[in-house]
């Protein structure tokens, strides 16, 4: 478990309870966004031909309130399906 992850989980659950929701989300939303990189770096960079962007891609998982559950950053050339698999591979508590 990463440092601070228990605190983040507790704050996330508390925010949901304040909004009169269950502490754990029952539905999530997954999307990705390709972003240009300003400078070359040692981190992997790719080209998203569909969006004509050279850079990285953020795969973002949020709950119904828009609270971020998970973010995975890949090269822009990584397909959305492969990025989704990476996101769900890091989530230990998801029911399929």
mmCIF file of N, CA and C in Angstrom, residues 11 14 18 39 43 81-82:
data_model
loop_
_atom_site.group_PDB
_atom_site.id
_atom_site.type_symbol
_atom_site.label_atom_id
_atom_site.label_comp_id
_atom_site.label_asym_id
_atom_site.label_seq_id
_atom_site.Cartn_x
_atom_site.Cartn_y
_atom_site.Cartn_z
ATOM 1 N N UNK A 11 -10.794 9.961 2.904
ATOM 2 C CA UNK A 11 -11.337 11.247 2.451
ATOM 3 C C UNK A 11 -12.334 11.055 1.309
ATOM 4 N N UNK A 14 -15.530 9.725 2.834
ATOM 5 C CA UNK A 14 -16.157 10.796 3.601
ATOM 6 C C UNK A 14 -16.865 11.776 2.662
ATOM 7 N N UNK A 18 -20.918 12.687 2.644
ATOM 8 C CA UNK A 18 -21.411 14.067 2.726
ATOM 9 C C UNK A 18 -22.428 14.341 1.619
ATOM 10 N N UNK A 39 8.451 18.948 -23.896
ATOM 11 C CA UNK A 39 9.873 18.668 -24.080
ATOM 12 C C UNK A 39 10.099 17.167 -24.095
ATOM 13 N N UNK A 43 10.713 9.489 -20.227
ATOM 14 C CA UNK A 43 9.463 8.746 -20.131
ATOM 15 C C UNK A 43 8.961 8.441 -21.535
ATOM 16 N N UNK A 81 -8.239 0.403 -25.065
ATOM 17 C CA UNK A 81 -8.545 -0.900 -24.471
ATOM 18 C C UNK A 81 -7.382 -1.402 -23.615
ATOM 19 N N UNK A 82 -6.151 -1.254 -24.109
ATOM 20 C CA UNK A 82 -4.974 -1.675 -23.348
ATOM 21 C C UNK A 82 -4.792 -0.800 -22.108
#
